[in-house]
PDB file of C-alpha atoms in Angstrom:
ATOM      1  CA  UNK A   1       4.400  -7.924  16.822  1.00 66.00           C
ATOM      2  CA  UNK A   2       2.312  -5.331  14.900  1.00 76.00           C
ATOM      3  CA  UNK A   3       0.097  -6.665  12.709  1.00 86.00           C
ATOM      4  CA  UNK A   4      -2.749  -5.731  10.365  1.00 91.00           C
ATOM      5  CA  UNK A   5      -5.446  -8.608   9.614  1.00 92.00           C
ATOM      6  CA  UNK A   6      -8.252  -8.490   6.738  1.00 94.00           C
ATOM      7  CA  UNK A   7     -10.124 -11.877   7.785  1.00 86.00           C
ATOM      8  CA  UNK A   8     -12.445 -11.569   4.030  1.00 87.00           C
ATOM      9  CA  UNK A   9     -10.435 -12.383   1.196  1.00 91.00           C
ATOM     10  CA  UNK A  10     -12.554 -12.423  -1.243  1.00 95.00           C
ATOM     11  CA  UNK A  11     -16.260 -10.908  -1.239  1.00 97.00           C
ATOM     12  CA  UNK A  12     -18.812 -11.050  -4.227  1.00 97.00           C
ATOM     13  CA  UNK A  13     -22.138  -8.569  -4.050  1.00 97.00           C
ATOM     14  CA  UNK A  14     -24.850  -7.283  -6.396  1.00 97.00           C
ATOM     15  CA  UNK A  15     -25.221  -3.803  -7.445  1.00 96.00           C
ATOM     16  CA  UNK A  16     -26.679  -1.953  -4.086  1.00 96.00           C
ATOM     17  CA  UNK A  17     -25.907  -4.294  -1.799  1.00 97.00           C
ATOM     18  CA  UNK A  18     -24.450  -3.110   1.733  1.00 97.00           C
ATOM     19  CA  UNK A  19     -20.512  -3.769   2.061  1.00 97.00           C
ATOM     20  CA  UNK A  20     -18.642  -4.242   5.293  1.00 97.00           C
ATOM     21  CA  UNK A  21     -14.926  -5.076   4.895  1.00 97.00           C
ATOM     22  CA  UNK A  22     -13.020  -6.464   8.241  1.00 96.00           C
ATOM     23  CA  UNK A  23      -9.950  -4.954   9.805  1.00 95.00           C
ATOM     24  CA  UNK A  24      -8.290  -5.902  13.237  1.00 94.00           C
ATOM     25  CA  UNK A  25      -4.628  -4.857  14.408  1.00 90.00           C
ATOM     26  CA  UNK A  26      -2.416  -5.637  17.202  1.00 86.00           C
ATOM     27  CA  UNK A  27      -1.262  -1.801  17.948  1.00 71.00           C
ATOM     28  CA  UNK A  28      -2.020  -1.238  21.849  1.00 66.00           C
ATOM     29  CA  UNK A  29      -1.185   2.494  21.615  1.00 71.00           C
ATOM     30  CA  UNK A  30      -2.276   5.885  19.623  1.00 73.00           C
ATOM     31  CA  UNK A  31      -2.549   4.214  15.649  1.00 82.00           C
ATOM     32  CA  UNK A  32      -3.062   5.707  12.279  1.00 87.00           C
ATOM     33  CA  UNK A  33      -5.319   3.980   9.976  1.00 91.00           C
ATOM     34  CA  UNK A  34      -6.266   3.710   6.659  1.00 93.00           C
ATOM     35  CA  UNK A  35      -8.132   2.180   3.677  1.00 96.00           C
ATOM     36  CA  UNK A  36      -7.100   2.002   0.228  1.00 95.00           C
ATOM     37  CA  UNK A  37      -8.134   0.924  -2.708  1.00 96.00           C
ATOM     38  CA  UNK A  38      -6.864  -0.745  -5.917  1.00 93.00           C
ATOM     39  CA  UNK A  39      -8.409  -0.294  -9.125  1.00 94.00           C
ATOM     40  CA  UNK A  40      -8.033  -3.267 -11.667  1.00 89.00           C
ATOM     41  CA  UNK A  41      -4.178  -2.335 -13.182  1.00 85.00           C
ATOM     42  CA  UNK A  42      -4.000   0.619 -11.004  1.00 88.00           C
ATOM     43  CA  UNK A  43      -1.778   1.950  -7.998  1.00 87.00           C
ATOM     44  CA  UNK A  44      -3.504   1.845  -4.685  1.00 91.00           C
ATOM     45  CA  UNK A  45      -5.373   4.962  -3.919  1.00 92.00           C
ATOM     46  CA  UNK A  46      -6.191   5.947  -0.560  1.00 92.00           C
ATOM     47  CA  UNK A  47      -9.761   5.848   0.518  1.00 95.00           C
ATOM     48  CA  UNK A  48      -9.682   7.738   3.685  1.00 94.00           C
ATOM     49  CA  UNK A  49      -7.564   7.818   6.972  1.00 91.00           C
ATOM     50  CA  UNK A  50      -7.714   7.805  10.938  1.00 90.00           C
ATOM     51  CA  UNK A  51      -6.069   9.658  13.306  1.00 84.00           C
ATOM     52  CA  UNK A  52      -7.761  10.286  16.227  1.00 83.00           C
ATOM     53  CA  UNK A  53     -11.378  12.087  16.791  1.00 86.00           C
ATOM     54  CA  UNK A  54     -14.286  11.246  15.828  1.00 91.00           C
ATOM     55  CA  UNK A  55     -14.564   7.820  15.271  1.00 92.00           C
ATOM     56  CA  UNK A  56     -16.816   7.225  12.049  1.00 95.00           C
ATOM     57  CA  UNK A  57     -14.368   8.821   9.050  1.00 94.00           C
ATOM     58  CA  UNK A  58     -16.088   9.231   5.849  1.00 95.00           C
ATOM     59  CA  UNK A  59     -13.775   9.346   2.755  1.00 93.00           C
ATOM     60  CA  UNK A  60     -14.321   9.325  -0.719  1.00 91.00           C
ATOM     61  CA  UNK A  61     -16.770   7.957  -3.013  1.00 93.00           C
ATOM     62  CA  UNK A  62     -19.371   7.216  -0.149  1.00 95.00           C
ATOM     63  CA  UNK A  63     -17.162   4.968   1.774  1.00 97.00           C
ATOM     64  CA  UNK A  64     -16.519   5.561   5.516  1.00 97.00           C
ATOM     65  CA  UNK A  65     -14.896   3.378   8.615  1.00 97.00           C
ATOM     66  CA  UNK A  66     -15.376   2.930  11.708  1.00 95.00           C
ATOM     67  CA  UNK A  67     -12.862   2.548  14.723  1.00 92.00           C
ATOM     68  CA  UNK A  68     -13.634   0.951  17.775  1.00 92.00           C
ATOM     69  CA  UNK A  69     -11.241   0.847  19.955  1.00 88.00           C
ATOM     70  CA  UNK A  70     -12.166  -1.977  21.901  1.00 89.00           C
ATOM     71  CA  UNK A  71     -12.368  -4.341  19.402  1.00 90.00           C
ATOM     72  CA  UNK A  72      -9.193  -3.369  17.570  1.00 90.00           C
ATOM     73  CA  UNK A  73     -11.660  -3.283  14.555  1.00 93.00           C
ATOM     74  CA  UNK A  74     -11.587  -0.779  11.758  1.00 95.00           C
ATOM     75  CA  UNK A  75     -14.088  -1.893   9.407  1.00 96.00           C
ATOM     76  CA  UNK A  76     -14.968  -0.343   5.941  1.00 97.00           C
ATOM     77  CA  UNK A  77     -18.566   0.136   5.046  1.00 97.00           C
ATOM     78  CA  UNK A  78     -20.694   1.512   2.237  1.00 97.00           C
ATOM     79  CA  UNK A  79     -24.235   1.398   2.232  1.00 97.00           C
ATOM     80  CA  UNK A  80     -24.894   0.973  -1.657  1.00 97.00           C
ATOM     81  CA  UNK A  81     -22.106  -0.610  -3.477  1.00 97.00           C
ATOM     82  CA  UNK A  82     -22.046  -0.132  -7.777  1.00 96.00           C
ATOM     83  CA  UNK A  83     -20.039  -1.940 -10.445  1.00 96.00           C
ATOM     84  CA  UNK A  84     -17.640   0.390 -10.498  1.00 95.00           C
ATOM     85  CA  UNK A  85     -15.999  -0.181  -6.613  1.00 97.00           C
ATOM     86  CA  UNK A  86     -15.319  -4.100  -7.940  1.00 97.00           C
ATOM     87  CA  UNK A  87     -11.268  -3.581  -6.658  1.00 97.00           C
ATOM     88  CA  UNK A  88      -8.729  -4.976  -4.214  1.00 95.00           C
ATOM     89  CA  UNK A  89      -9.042  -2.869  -0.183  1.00 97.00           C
ATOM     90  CA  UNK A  90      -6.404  -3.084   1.480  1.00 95.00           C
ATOM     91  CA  UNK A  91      -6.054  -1.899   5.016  1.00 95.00           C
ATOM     92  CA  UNK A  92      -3.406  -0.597   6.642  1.00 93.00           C
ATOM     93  CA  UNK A  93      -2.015   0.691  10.372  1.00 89.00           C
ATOM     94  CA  UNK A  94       0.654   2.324  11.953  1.00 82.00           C
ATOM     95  CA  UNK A  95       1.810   3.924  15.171  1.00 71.00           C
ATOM     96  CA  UNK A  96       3.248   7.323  13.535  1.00 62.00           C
ATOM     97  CA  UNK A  97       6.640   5.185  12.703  1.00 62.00           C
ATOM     98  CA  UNK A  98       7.647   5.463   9.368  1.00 67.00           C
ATOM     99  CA  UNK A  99       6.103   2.339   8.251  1.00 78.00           C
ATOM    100  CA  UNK A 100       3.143   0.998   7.671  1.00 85.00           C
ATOM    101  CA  UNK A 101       1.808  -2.583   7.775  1.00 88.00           C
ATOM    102  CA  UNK A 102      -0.570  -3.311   5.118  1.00 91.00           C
ATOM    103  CA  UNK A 103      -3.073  -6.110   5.184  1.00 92.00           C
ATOM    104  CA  UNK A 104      -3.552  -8.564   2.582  1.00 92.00           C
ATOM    105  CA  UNK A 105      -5.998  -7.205   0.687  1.00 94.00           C
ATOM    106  CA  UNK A 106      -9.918  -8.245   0.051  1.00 95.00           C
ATOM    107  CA  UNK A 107     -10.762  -8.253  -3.660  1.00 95.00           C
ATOM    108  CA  UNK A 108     -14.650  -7.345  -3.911  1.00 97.00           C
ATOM    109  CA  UNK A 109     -16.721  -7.987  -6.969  1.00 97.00           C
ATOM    110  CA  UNK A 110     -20.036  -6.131  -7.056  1.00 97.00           C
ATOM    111  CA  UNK A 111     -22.023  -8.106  -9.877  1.00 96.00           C
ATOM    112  CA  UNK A 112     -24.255  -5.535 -12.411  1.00 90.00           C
TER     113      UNK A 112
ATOM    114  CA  UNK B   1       0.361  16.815 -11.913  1.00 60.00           C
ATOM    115  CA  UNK B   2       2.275  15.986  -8.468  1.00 68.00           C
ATOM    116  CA  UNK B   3       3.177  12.777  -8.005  1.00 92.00           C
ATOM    117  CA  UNK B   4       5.223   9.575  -7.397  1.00 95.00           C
ATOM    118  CA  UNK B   5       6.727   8.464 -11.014  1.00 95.00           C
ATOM    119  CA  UNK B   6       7.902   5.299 -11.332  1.00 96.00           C
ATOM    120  CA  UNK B   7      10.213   3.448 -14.389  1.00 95.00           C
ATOM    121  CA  UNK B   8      10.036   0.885 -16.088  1.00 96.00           C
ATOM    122  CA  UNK B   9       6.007   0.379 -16.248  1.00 93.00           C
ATOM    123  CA  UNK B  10       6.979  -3.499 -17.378  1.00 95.00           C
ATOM    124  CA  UNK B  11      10.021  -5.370 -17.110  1.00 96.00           C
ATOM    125  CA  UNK B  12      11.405  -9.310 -18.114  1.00 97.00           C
ATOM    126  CA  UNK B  13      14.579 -10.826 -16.843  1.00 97.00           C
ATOM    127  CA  UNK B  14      16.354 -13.702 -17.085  1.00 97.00           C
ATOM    128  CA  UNK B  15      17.895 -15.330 -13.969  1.00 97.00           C
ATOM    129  CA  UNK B  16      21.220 -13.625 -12.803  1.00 97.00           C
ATOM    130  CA  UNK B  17      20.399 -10.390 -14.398  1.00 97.00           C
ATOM    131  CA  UNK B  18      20.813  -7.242 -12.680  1.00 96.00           C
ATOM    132  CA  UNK B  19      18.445  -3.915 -13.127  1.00 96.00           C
ATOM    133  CA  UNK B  20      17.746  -0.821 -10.772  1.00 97.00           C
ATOM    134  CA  UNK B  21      14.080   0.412 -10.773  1.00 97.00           C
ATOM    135  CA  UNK B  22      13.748   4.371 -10.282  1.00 97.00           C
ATOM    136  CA  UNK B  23      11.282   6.269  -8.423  1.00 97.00           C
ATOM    137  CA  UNK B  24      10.832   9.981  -8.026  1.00 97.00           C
ATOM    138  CA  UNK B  25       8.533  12.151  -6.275  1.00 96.00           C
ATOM    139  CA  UNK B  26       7.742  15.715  -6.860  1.00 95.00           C
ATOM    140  CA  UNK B  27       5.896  16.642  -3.234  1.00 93.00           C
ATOM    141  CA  UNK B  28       9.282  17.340  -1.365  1.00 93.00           C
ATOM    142  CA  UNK B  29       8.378  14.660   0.732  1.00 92.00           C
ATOM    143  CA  UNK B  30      11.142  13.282   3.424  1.00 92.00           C
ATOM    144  CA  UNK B  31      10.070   9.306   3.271  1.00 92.00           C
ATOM    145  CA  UNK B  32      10.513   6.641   0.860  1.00 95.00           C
ATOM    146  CA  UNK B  33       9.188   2.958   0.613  1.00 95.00           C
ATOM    147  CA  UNK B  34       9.479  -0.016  -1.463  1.00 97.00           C
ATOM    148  CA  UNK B  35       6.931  -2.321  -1.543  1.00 96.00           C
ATOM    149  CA  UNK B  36       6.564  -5.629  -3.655  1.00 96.00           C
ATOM    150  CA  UNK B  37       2.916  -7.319  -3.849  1.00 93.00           C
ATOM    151  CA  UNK B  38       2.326 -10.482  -4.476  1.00 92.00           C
ATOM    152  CA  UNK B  39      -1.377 -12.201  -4.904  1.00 86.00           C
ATOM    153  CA  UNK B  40      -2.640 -13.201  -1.098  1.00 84.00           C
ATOM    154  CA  UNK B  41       0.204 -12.027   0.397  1.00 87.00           C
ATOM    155  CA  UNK B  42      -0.969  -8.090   0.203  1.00 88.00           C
ATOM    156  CA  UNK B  43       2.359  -5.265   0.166  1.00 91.00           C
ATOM    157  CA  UNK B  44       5.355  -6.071   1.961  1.00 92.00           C
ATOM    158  CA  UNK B  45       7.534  -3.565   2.378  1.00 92.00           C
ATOM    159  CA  UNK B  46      11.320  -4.362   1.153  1.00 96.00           C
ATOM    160  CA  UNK B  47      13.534  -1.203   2.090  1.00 96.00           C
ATOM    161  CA  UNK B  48      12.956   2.511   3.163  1.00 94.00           C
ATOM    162  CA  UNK B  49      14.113   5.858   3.606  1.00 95.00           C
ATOM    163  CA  UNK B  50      13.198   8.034   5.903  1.00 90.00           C
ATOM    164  CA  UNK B  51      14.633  10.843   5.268  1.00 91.00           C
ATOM    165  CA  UNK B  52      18.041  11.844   2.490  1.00 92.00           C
ATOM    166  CA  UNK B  53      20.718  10.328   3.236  1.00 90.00           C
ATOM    167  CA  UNK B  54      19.343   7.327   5.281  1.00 93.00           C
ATOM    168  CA  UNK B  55      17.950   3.713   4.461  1.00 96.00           C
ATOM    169  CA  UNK B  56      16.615   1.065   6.283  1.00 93.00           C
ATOM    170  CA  UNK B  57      15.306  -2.798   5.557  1.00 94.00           C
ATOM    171  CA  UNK B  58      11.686  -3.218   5.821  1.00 91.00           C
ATOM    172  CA  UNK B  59      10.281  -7.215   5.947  1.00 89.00           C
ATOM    173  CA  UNK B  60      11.829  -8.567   2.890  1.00 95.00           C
ATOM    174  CA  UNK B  61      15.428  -6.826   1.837  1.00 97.00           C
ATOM    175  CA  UNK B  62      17.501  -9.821   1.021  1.00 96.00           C
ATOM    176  CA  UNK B  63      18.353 -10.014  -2.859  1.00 96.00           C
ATOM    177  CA  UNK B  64      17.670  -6.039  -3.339  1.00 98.00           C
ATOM    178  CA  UNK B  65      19.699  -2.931  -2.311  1.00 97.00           C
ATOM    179  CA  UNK B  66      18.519   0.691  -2.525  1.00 98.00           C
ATOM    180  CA  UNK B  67      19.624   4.469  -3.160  1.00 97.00           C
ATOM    181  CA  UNK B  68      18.446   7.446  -1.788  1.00 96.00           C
ATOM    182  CA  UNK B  69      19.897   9.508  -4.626  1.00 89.00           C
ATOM    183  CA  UNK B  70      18.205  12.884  -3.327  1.00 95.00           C
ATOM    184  CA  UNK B  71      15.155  14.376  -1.406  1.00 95.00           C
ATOM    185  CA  UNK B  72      13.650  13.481  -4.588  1.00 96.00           C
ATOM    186  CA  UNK B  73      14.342  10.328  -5.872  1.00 97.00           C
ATOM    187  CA  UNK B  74      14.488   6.223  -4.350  1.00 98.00           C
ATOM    188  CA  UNK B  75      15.745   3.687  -6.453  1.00 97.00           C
ATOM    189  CA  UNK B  76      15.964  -0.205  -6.074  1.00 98.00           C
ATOM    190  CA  UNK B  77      18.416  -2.211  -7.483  1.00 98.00           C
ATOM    191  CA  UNK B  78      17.918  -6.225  -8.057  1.00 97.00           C
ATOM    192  CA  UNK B  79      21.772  -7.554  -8.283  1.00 94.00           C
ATOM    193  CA  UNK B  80      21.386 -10.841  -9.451  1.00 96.00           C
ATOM    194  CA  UNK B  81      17.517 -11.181 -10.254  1.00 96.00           C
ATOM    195  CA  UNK B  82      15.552 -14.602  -9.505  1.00 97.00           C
ATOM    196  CA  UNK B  83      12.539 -16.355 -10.012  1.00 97.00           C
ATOM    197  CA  UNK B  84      11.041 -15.686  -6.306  1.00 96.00           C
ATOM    198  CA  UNK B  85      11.533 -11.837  -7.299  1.00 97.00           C
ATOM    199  CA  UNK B  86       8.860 -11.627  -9.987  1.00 97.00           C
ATOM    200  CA  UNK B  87       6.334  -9.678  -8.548  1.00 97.00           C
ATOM    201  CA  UNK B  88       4.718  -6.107  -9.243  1.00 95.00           C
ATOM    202  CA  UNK B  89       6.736  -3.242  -7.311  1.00 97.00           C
ATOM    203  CA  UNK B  90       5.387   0.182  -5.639  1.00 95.00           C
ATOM    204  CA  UNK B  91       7.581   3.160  -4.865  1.00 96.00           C
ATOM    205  CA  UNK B  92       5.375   5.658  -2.424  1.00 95.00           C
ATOM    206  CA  UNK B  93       6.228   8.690  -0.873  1.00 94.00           C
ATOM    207  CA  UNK B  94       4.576   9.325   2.758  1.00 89.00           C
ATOM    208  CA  UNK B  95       3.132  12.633   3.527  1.00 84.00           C
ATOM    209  CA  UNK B  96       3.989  14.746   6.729  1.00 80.00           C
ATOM    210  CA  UNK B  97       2.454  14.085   9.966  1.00 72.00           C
ATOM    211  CA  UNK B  98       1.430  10.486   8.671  1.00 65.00           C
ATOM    212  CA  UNK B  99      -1.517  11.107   6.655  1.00 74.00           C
ATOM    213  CA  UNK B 100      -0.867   8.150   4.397  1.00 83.00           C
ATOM    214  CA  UNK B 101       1.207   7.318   1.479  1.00 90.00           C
ATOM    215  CA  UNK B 102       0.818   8.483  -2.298  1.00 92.00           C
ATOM    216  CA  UNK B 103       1.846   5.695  -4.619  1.00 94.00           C
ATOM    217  CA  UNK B 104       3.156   4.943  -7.707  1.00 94.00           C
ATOM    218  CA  UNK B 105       1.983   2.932 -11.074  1.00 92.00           C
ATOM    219  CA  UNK B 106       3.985   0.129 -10.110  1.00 93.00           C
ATOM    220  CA  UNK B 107       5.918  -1.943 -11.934  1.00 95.00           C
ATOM    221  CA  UNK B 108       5.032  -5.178 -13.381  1.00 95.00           C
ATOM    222  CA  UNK B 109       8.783  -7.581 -12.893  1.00 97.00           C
ATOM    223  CA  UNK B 110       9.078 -11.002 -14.253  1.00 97.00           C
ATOM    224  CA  UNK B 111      12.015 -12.956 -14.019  1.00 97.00           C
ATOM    225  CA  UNK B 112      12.083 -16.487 -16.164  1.00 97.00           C
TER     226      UNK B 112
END
């Protein structure tokens, strides 16, 4: 079955401390991928997307992920994280059906 | 601004009450989702449309129903509400060729 699997649940870093978020699915064919982010009381946003290409995407707000095929892996990373990018990530996959499967989340607090 | 706009923002209900949450989208987008999120458990997606005039179950559909009332507008209606069903909903619309979802506010459901 497709699947979508953040391993980190919760993560806790000080102010400019490097951030790498896990991600690992289950698709064995051409997949769309993508972060997004949920602000304390907000909507999820998204962060930024894969589709195929280059493998490093760099989305908003510094952010950027990497896919590796091999590994099924499409970590987020940031090299500098600030008070402000304490949220929920959730990643999410999907072989251009109509759905996606979603993750279940990894709240990150980034300590002032 | 374009968007997904979703009603109520907050919403209590006693056991064995019915109510329909509405969604609408202003992006002339052809796909619709329902998603419910519940802490650890990340978005699971409950019904959607891909297109007017068609709707389909997602993971969890049993207790809700849905309406594609127009290109525009998804709504999802709770029959006879329980306790298992508090949760905080998202309507999304997905953009063409896949590039991701834009989201709604959510809405914040308790039933007692």
């Amino acid at each position: 079955a497709q699947s979508v699997s953040q391993h980190n649940h919760h993560v806790i870093l000080s102010e400019a401390a490097s951030l790498e978020l896990g991600c690992n699915y289950s698709y064995g064919g051409t997949v769309n991928l993508f972060w997004y982010v949920q602000y304390p009381g907000q909507h999820l946003q998204l962060l930024l997307k894969y589709f195929s290409g280059d493998p490093l995407v760099k989305g908003i707000k510094g952010f950027e992920a990497e896919f590796i095929k091999s590994k099924f892996s499409f970590n987020l990373r940031k090299p500098s994280v600030q008070w402000s990018d304490t949220a929920e990530y959730f990643c999410a996959g999907g072989m251009g059906t109509y759905k996606y499967i979603f993750g279940t989340g990894t709240r990150l607090k980034v300590l002032a | 601004n374009a968007g997904v706009t979703q009603t109520p923002k907050f919403q209590v209900l006693k056991t064995g009450q019915s109510m329909t949450l509405q969604c609408a989208q202003d992006m002339n987008h052809n796909s619709m989702y329902w998603y419910r999120q519940d802490p650890g458990m990340g978005l699971r997606l409950i019904y959607y449309s891909a297109s007017e005039g068609t709707t389909d179950k997602g993971e969890v559909p049993n207790g809700y129903n849905v309406s594609r009332l127009n290109k525009r507008e998804f709504s999802l209606r709770l029959e006879s509400a329980a306790p298992s069903q508090t949760s905080v909903y998202f309507c999304a619309s997905r953009h063409p060729g896949g590039y991701g979802y834009t989201f709604g506010s959510g809405t914040r459901l308790t039933v007692v």
